[in-house]
Coordinates of C-alpha atoms in Angstrom, one line a residue:
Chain A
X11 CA -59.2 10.4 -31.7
X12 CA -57.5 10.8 -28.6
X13 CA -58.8 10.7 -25.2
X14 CA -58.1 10.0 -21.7
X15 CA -60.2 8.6 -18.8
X16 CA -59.8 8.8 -15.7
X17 CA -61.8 7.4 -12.2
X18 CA -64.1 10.1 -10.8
X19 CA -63.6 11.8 -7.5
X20 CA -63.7 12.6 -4.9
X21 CA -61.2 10.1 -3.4
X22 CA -61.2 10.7 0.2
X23 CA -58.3 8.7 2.4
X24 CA -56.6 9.0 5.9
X25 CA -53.5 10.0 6.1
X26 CA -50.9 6.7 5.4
X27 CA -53.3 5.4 3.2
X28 CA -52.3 3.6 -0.4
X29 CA -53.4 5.7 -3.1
X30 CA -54.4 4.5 -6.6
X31 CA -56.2 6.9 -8.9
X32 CA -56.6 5.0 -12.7
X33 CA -55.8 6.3 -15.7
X34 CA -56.3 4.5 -19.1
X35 CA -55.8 6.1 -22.6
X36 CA -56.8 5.8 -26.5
X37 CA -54.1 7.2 -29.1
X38 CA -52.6 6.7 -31.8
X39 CA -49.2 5.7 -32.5
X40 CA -46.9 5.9 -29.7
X41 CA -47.8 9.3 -27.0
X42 CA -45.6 10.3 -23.7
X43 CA -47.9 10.3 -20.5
X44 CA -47.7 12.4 -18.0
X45 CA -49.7 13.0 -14.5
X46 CA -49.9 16.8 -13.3
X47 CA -50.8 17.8 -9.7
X48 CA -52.9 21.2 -9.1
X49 CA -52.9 22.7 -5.5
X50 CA -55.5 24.9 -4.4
X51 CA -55.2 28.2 -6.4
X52 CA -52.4 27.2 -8.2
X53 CA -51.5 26.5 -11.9
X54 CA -51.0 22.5 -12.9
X55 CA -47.6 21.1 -12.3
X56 CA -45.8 18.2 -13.6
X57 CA -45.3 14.9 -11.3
X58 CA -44.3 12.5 -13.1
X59 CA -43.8 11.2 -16.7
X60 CA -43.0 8.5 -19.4
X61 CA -41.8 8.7 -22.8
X62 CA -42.6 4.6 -24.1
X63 CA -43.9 1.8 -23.1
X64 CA -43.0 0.1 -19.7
X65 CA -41.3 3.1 -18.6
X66 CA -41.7 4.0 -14.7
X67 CA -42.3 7.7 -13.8
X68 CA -41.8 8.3 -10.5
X69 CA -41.2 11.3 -8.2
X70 CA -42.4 12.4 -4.3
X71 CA -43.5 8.9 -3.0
X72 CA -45.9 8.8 -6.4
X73 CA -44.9 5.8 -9.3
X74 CA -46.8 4.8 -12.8
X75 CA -46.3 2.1 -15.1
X76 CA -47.0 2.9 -19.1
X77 CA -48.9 0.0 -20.1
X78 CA -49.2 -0.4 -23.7
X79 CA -51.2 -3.8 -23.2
X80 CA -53.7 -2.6 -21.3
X81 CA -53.5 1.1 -22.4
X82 CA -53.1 2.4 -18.5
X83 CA -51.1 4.9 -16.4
X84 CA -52.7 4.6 -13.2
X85 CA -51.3 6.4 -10.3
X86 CA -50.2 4.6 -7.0
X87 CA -48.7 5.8 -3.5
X88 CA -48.2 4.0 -0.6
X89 CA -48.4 6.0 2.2
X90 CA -50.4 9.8 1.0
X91 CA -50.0 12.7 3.3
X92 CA -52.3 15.6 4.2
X93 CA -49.7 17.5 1.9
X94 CA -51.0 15.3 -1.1
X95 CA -54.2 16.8 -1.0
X96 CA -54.8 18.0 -4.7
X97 CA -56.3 17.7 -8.2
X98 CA -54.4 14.8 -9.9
X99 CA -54.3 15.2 -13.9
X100 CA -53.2 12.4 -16.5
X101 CA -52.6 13.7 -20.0
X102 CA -50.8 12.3 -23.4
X103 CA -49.2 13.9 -25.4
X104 CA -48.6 12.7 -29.5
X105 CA -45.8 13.8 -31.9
X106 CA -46.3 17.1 -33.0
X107 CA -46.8 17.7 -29.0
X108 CA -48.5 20.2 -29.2
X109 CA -52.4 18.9 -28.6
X110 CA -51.5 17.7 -25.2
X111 CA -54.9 15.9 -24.1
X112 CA -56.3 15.9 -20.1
X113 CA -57.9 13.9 -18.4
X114 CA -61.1 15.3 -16.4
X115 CA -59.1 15.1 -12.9
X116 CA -59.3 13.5 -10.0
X117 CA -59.6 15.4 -6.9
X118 CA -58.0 13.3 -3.3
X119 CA -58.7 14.6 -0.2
X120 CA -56.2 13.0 3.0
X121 CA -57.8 13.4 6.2
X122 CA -55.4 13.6 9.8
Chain B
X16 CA -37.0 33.2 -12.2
X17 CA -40.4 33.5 -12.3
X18 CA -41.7 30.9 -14.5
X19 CA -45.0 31.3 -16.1
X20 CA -46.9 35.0 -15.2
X21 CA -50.5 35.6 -16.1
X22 CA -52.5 38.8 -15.6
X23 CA -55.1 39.1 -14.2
X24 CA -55.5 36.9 -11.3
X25 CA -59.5 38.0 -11.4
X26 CA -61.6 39.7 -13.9
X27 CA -65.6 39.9 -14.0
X28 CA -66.7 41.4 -17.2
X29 CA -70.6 42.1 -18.5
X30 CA -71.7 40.1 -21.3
X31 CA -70.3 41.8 -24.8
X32 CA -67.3 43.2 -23.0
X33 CA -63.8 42.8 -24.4
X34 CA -60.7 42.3 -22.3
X35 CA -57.4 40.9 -23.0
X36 CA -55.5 37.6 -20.9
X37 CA -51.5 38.7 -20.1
X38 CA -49.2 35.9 -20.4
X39 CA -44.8 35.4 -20.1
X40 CA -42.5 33.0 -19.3
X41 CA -39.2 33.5 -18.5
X42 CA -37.6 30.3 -19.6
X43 CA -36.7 31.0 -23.4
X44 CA -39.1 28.0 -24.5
X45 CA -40.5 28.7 -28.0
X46 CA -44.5 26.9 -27.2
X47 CA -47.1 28.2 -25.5
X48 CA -50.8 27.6 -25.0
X49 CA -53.7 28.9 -23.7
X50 CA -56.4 26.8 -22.0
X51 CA -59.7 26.9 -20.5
X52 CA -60.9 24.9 -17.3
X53 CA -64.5 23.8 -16.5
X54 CA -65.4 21.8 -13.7
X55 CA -65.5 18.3 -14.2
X56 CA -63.6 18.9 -17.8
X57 CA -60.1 18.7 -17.7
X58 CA -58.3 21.6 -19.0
X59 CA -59.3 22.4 -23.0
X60 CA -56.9 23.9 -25.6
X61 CA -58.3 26.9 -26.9
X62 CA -54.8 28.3 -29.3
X63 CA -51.3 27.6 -28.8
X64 CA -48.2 28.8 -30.4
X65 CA -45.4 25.9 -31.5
X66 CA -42.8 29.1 -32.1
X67 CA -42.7 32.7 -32.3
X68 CA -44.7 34.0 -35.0
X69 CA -47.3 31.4 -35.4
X70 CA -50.2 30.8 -33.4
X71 CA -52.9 27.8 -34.5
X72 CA -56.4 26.9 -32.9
X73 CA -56.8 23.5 -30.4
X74 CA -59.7 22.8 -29.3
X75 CA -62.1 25.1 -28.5
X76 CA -61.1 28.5 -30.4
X77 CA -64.4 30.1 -31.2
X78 CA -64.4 33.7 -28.9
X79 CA -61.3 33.9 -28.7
X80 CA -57.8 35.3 -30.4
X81 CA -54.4 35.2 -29.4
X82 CA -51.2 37.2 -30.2
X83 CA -47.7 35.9 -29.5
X84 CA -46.4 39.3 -29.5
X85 CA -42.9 37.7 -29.0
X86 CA -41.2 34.7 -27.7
X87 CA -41.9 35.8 -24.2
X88 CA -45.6 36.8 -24.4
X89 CA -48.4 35.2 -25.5
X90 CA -51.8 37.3 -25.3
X91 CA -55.6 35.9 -25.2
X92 CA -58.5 38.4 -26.1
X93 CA -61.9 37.8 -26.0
X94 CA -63.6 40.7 -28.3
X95 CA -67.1 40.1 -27.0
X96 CA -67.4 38.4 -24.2
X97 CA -70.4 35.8 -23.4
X98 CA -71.7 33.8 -20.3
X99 CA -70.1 30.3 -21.8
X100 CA -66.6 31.8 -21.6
X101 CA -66.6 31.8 -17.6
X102 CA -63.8 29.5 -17.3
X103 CA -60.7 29.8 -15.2
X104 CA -57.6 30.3 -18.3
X105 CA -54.4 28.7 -17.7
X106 CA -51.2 30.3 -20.3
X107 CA -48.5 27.2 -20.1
X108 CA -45.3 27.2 -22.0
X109 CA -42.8 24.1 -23.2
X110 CA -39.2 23.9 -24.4
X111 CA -40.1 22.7 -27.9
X112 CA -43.2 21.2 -28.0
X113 CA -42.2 17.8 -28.4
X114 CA -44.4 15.2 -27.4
X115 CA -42.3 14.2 -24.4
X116 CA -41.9 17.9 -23.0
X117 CA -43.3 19.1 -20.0
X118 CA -45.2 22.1 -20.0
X119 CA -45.3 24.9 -17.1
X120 CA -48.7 26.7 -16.3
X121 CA -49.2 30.0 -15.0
X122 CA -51.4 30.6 -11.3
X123 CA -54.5 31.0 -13.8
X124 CA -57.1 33.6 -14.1
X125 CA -60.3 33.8 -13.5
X126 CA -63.0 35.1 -15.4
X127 CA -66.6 35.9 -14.5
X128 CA -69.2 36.9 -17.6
X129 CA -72.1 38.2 -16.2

């Protein structure tokens, strides 16, 4: 079935810090992927996305690459911010859509 | 435009209580879910609803029952409520339900079953 793994947290950085939280993936067929944020107390939102392979989602400072080959989306930023202090969420979704699948979540915190 | 609303924010219930999860969106989209999230889980699928006037089970339905009372609401009940179902729920809602649409949560609510 479908599934998605992603690296344990906490991930604990200073602030400027390059950021890479990995993301890999087992599906069937061809899903969209998609990382969500979640602030404290707050609801999941989206980040970014992509639709097929090779496609770059990108949005705030944040990028990932879908990878087919190697069955990633990992998450990069180059500089984080105390801002960026969150849970980070990768997900795919499959035709039909609806059975959108999570990862576990990876919590970063940015220190000043 | 507020999005996705859920009601209650907080609710502690005794075990074998009943209560019943509020949730609209304001955004005409005709899918929404209702999830579950457990530390160091992810966010489970417990029913969603691809339109009005069908509602079908994800992941983890047993305990539960939904309602889509109409394209804007989407209710969760539990009818007896047990220890295992303290969770925090999350109500989301997507244009179509493709698989390349994005879907918008509500702020969540969290339960307590004492």
């Amino acid at each position: 079935g479908n599934s998605v793994t992603q690296m344990e947290g906490p991930v604990t950085l200073s602030e400027e810090a390059f950021l890479t939280i990995n993301c890999t993936y087992t599906a069937t067929g061809y899903p969209s992927l998609f990382w969500y944020v979640q602030y404290p107390g707050e609801g999941l939102q989206l980040l970014l996305k992509a639709t097929k392979a090779d496609d770059k989602g990108s949005n705030k400072g944040f990028e990932a690459t879908y990878r087919k080959e190697t069955t990633s989306f990992h998450l990069e930023k180059g500089s984080v911010q105390v801002s960026d202090s969150a849970v980070y969420f990768c997900a795919l979704s499959n035709p039909g859509g609806f059975k959108t699948i999570f990862g576990a979540g990876t919590r970063l915190f940015v220190k000043a | 435009n507020a999005g996705v609303t859920q009601t209650p924010k907080f609710q502690v219930l005794k075990t074998g209580q009943s209560m019943t999860l509020q949730c609209a969106q304001d955004m005409n989209h005709n899918s929404m879910y209702w999830y579950r999230q457990d530390p160091g889980m992810g966010l489970r699928l417990i029913y969603y609803s691809a339109s009005e006037g069908t509602t079908d089970k994800g992941e983890v339905p047993n305990g539960y029952n939904v309602s889509r009372l109409n394209k804007r609401e989407f209710s969760l009940r539990l009818e007896s409520a047990a220890p295992s179902q303290t969770s925090v729920y999350f109500c989301a809602s997507s244009r179509q339900g493709e698989k390349s649409d994005t879907q918008y949560f509500g702020p969540g609510t969290r339960l307590t079953v004492l």
